[in-house]
Tab-separated table of C-alpha atoms and ligand atoms in Angstrom:
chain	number	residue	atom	x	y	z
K	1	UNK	CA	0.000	0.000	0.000
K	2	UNK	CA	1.563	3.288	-0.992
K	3	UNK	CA	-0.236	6.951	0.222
K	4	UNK	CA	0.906	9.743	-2.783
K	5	UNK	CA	1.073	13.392	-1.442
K	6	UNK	CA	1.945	15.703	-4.306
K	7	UNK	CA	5.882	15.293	-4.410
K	8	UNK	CA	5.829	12.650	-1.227
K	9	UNK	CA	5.230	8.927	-1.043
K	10	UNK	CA	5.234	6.875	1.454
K	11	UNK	CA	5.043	2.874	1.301
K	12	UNK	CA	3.041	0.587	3.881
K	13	UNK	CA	4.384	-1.455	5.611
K	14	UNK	CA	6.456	1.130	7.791
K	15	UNK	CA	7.061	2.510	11.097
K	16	UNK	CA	4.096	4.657	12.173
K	17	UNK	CA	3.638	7.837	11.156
K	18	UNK	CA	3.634	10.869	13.643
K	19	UNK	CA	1.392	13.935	12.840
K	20	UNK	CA	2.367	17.063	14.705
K	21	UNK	CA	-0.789	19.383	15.595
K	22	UNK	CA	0.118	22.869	14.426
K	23	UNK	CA	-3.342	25.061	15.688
K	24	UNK	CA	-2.297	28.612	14.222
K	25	UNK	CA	-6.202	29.553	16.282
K	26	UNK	CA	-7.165	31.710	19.328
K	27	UNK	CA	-9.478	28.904	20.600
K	28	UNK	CA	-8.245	25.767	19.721
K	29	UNK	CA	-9.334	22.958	22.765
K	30	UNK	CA	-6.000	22.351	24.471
K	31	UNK	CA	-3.164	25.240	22.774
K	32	UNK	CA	-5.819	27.517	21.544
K	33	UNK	CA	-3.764	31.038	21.525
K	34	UNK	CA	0.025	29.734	22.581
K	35	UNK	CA	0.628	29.958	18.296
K	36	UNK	CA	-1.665	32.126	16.572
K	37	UNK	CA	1.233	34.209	15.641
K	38	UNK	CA	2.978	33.276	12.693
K	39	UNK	CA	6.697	33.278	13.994
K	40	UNK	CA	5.410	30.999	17.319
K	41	UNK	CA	3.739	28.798	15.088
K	42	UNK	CA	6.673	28.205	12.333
K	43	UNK	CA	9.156	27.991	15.382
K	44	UNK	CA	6.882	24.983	17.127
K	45	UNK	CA	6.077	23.594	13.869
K	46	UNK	CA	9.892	23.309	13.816
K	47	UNK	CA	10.661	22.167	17.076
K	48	UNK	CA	7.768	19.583	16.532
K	49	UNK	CA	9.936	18.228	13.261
K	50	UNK	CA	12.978	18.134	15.583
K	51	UNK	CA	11.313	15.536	17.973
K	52	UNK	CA	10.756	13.515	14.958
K	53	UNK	CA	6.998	14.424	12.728
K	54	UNK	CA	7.179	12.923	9.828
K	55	UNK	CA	4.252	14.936	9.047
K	56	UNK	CA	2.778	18.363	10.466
K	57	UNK	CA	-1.541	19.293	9.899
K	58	UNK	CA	-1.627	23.045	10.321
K	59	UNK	CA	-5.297	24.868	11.125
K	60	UNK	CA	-6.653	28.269	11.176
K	61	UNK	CA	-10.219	26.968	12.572
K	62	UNK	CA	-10.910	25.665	15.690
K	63	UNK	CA	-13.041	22.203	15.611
K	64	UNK	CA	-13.807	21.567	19.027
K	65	UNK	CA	-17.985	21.160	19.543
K	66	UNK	CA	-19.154	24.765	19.835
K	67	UNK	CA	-16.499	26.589	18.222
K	68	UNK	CA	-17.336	29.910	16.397
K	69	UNK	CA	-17.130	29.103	12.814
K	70	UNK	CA	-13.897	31.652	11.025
K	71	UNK	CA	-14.861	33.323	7.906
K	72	UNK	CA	-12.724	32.506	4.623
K	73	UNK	CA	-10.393	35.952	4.720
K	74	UNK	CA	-9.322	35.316	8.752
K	75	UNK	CA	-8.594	31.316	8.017
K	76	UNK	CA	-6.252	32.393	5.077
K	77	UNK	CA	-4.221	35.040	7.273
K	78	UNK	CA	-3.779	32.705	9.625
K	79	UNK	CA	-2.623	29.940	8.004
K	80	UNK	CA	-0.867	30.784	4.493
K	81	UNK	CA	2.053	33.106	6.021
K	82	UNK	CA	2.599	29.589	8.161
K	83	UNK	CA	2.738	27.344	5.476
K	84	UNK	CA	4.506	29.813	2.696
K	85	UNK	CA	7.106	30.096	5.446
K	86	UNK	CA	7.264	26.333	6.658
K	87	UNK	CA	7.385	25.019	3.079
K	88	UNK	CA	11.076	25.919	2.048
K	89	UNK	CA	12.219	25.207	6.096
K	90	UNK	CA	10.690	21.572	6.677
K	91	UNK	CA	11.397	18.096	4.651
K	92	UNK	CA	7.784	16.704	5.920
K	93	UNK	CA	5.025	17.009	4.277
K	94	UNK	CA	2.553	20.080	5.324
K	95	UNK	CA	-1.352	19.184	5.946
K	96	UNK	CA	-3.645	21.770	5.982
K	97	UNK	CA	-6.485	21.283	8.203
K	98	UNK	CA	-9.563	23.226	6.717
K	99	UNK	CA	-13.262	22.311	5.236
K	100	UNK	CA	-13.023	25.018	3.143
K	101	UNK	CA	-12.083	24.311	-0.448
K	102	UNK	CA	-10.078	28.007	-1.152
K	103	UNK	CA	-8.600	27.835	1.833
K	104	UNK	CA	-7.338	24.123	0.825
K	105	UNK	CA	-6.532	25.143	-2.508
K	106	UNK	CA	-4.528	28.451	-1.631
K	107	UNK	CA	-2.481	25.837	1.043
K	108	UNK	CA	-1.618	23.678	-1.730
K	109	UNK	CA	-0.488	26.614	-4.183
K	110	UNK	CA	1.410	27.847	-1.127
K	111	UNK	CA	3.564	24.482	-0.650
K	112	UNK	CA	1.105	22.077	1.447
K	113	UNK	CA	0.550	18.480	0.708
K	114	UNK	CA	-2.326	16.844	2.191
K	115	UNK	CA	-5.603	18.634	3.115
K	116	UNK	CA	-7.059	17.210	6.480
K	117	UNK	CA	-10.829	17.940	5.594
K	118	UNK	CA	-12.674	16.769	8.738
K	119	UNK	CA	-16.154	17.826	7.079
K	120	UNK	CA	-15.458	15.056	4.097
K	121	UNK	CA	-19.537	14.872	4.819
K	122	UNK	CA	-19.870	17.869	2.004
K	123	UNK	CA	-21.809	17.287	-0.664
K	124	UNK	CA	-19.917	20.327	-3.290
K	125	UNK	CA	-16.781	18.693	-4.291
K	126	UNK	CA	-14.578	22.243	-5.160
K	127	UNK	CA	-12.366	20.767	-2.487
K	128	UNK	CA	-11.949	17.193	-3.813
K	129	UNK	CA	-11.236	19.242	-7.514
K	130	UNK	CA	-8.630	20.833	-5.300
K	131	UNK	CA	-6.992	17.885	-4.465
K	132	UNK	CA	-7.195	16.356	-7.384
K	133	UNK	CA	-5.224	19.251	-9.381
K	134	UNK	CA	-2.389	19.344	-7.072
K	135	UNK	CA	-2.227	15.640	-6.914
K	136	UNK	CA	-2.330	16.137	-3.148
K	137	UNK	CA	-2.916	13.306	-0.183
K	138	UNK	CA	-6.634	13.529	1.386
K	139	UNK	CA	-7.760	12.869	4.902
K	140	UNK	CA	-11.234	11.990	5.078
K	141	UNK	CA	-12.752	11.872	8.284
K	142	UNK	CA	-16.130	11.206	9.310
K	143	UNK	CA	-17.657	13.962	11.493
K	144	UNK	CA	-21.766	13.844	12.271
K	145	UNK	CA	-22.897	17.254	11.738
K	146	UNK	CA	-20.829	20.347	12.132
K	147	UNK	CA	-18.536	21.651	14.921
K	148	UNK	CA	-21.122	23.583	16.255
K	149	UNK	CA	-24.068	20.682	16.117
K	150	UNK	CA	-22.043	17.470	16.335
K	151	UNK	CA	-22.508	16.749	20.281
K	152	UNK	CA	-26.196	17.550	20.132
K	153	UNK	CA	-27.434	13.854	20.825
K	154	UNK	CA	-25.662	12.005	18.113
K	155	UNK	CA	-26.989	8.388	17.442
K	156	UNK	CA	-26.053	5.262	15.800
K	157	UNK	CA	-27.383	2.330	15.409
K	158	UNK	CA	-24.030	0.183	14.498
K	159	UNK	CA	-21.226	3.410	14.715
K	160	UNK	CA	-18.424	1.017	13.570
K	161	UNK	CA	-20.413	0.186	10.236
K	162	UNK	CA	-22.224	3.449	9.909
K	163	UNK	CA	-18.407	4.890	9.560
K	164	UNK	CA	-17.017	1.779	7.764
K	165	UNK	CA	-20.321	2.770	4.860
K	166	UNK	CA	-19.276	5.928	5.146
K	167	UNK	CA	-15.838	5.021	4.064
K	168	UNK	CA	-16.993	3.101	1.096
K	169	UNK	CA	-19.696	5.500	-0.070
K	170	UNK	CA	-16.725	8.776	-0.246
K	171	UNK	CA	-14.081	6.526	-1.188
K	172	UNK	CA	-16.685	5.836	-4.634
K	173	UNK	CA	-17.287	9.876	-4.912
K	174	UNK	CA	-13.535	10.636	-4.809
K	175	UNK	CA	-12.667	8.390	-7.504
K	176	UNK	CA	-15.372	9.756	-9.514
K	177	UNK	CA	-13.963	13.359	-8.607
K	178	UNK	CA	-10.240	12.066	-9.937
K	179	UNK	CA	-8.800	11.462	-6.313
K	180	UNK	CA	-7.061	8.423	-6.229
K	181	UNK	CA	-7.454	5.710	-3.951
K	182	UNK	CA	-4.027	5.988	-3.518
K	183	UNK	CA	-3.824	9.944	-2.198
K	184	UNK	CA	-6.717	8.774	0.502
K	185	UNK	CA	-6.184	8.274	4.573
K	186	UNK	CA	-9.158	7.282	6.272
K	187	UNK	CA	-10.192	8.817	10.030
K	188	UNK	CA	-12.648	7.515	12.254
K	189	UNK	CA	-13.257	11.098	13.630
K	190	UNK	CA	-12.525	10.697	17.376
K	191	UNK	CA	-14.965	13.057	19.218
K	192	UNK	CA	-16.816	14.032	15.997
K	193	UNK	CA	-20.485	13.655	16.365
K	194	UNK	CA	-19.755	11.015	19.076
K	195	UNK	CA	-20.766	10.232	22.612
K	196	UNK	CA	-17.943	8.659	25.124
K	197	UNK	CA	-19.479	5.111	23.768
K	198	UNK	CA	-19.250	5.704	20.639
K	199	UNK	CA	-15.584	6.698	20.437
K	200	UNK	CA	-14.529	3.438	22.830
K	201	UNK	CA	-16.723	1.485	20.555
K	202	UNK	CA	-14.466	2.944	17.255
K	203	UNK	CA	-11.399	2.274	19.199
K	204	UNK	CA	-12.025	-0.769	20.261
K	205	UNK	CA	-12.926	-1.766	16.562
K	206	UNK	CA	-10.013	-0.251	14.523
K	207	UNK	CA	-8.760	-3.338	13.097
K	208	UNK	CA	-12.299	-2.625	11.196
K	209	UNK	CA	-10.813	-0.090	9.403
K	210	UNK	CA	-7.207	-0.841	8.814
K	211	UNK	CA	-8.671	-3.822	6.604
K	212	UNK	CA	-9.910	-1.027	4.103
K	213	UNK	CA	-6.688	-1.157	1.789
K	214	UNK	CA	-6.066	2.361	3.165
K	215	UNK	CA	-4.071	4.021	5.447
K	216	UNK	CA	-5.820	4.960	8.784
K	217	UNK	CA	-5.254	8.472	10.586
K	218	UNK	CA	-5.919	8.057	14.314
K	219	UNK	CA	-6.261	11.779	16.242
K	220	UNK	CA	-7.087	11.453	19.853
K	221	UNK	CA	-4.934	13.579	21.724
K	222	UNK	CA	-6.132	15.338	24.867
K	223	UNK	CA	-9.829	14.599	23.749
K	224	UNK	CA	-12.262	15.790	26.538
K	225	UNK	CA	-13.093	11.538	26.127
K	226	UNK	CA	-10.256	10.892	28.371
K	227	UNK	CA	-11.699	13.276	30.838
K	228	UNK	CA	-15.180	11.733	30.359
K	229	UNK	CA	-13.401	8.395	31.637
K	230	UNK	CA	-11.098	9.629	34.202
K	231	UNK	CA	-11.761	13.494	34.932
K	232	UNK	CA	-8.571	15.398	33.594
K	233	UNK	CA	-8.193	19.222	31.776
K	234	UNK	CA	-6.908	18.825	28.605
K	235	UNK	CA	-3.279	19.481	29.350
K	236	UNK	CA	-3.261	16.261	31.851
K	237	UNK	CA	-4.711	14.260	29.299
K	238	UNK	CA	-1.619	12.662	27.702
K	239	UNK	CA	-1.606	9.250	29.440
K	240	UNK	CA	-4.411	8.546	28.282
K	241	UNK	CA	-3.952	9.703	24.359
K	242	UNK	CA	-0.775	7.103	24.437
K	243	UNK	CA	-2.686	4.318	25.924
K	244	UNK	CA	-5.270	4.591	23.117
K	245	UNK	CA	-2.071	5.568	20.650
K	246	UNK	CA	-0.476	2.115	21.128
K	247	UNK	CA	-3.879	0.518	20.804
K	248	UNK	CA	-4.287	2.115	17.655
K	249	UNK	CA	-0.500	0.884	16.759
K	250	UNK	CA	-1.366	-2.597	17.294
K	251	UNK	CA	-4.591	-2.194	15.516
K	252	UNK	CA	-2.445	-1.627	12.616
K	253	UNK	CA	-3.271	2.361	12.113
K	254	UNK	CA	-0.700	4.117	10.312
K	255	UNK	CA	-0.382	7.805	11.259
K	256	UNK	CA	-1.201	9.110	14.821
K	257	UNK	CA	-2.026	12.628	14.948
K	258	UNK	CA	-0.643	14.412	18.100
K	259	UNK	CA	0.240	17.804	19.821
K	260	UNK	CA	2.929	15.686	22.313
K	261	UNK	CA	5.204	14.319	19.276
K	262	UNK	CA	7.893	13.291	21.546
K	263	UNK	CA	6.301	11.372	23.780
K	264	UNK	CA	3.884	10.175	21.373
K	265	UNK	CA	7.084	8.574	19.212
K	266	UNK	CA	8.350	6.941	22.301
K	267	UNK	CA	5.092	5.368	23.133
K	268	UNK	CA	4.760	3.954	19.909
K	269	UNK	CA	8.061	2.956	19.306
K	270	UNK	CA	8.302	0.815	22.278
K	271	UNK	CA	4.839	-0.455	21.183
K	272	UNK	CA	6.262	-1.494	17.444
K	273	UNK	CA	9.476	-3.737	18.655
K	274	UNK	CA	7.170	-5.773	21.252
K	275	UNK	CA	5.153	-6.206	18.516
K	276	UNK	CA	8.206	-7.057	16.580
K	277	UNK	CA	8.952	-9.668	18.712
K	278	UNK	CA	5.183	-11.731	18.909
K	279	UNK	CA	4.887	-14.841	17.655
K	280	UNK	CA	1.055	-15.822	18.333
O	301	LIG	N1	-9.074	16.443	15.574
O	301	LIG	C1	-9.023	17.788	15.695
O	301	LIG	C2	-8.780	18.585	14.563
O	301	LIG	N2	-8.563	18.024	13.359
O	301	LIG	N3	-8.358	16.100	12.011
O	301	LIG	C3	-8.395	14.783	11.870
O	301	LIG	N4	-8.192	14.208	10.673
O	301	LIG	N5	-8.650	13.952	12.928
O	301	LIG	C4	-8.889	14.449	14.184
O	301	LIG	O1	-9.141	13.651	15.104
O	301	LIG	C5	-8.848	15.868	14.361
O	301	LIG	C6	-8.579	16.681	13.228
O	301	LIG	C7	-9.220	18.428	17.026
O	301	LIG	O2	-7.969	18.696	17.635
O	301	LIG	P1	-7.256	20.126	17.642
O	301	LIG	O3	-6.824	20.508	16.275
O	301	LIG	O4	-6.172	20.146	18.652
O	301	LIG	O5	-8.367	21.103	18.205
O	301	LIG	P2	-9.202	22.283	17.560
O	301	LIG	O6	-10.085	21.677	16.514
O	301	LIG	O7	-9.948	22.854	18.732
O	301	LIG	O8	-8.222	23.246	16.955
């Protein structure tokens, strides 16, 4: 299995693949603020690569349940001076982390790879013709809703097939928009439309998923879950983001999104060489 991002490929098997979390936002969940200027952000996006990303998502809109949507001008100030200054400094691929197609496609012109579109849900498809000119990778994650209505009672009858149809059904419209199965990670949406049962149920089912002939993107870092199981603010919720991180590594998922990239890497590492090592 190979994923193709513009000018990067990478081949499956491999070692997991680290995301760093780059949230150039005032009111992100757990960092909202610490990098919404440009300089801070491009210097932790940076330090992040140092502790060893192999990839970095970088957002100008906070996704948390509730948060005030950003209009199209504010998303691009945010973001592009990040990216147009990240691009010629960093040898890992660049995700942008937007549902809005410009705001995608100026990312791409301005030296991103992948476009992390956690509203794959939409029904226009200017944003999959955006990824399909710049040959770039896709995340497509399954959210319930918006942001803003997500965690109003969501229900599911079966959540692990709901998502797995899901998968099929825009997996079927991005071919027929000229994306590749090949530029296409698949994400379960942690926290997306999704009561505490539903995202154990989704974790606890990820071998589901990693049967799809796709990679799998995994982002559950300091999700207010972990406090819902064992109270904790989101800046004490790391323990429990690498306890569902090597879960996800033995599950087979192959990039793990994360704002803790060092500790997330030694986790995992230590995760992939006892794996290494089982014979039954
Ligand atoms: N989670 C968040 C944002 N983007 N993208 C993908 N593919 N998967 C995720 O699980 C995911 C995501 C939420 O985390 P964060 O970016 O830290 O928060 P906020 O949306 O408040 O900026």
């Amino acid at each position: 299995m190979l994923l193709r991002a513009r000018q990067f490929e990478f081949p499956f098997p491999r070692p997991t693949l680290v995301m760093g979390v780059v949230n150039v936002t005032p009111d992100s969940f757990s960092d909202g603020g610490q990098f919404l200027d440009p300089a801070r952000a491009v210097a932790h996006a940076q330090e992040l690569v140092a502790e060893g990303a192999d990839l970095l998502d970088i957002g100008g809109e906070s996704t948390r349940p509730g948060a005030t949507p950003v209009s199209e001008a504010e998303e691009l100030r945010r973001v592009i001076p990040v990216i147009e200054q990240l691009a010629p400094r960093v040898q890992v691929p660049l995700s942008i982390d937007t549902m809005k197609p410009a705001v995608a496609r100026a990312a791409l012109a301005a030296g991103a790879s992948l476009v992390n579109d956690v509203a794959a849900n939409r029904e226009a498809d200017d944003m999959w013709r955006a990824v399909a000119d710049f040959g770039a990778g896709y995340v497509v994650m399954h959210m319930r809703g918006t942001p803003q209505t997500m965690q109003t009672h969501p229900t599911y009858v079966d959540v692990t097939r709901e998502v797995e149809e899901f998968f099929h059904d825009r997996l079927q419209r991005l071919a027929a928009a000229g994306v590749t199965a090949g530029q296409v990670v698949l994400d379960v949406g942690i926290g997306f439309g999704k009561t505490l049962e539903h995202n154990l149920q989704l974790l606890a089912t990820l071998e589901r998923f990693t049967k799809l002939q796709r990679p799998v993107l995994l982002g559950v870092s300091r999700k207010s879950f972990i406090g819902g199981l064992r109270s904790a603010v989101a800046a004490e919720r790391l323990p429990g983001s690498l306890a569902c991180a090597c879960l996800a590594v033995e599950a087979g998922v192959q990039i793990i999104r994360t704002h803790d990239v060092a500790e997330t890497i030694q986790a995992i590492r230590v995760t992939e060489a006892i794996l290494a090592r089982k014979t039954i």
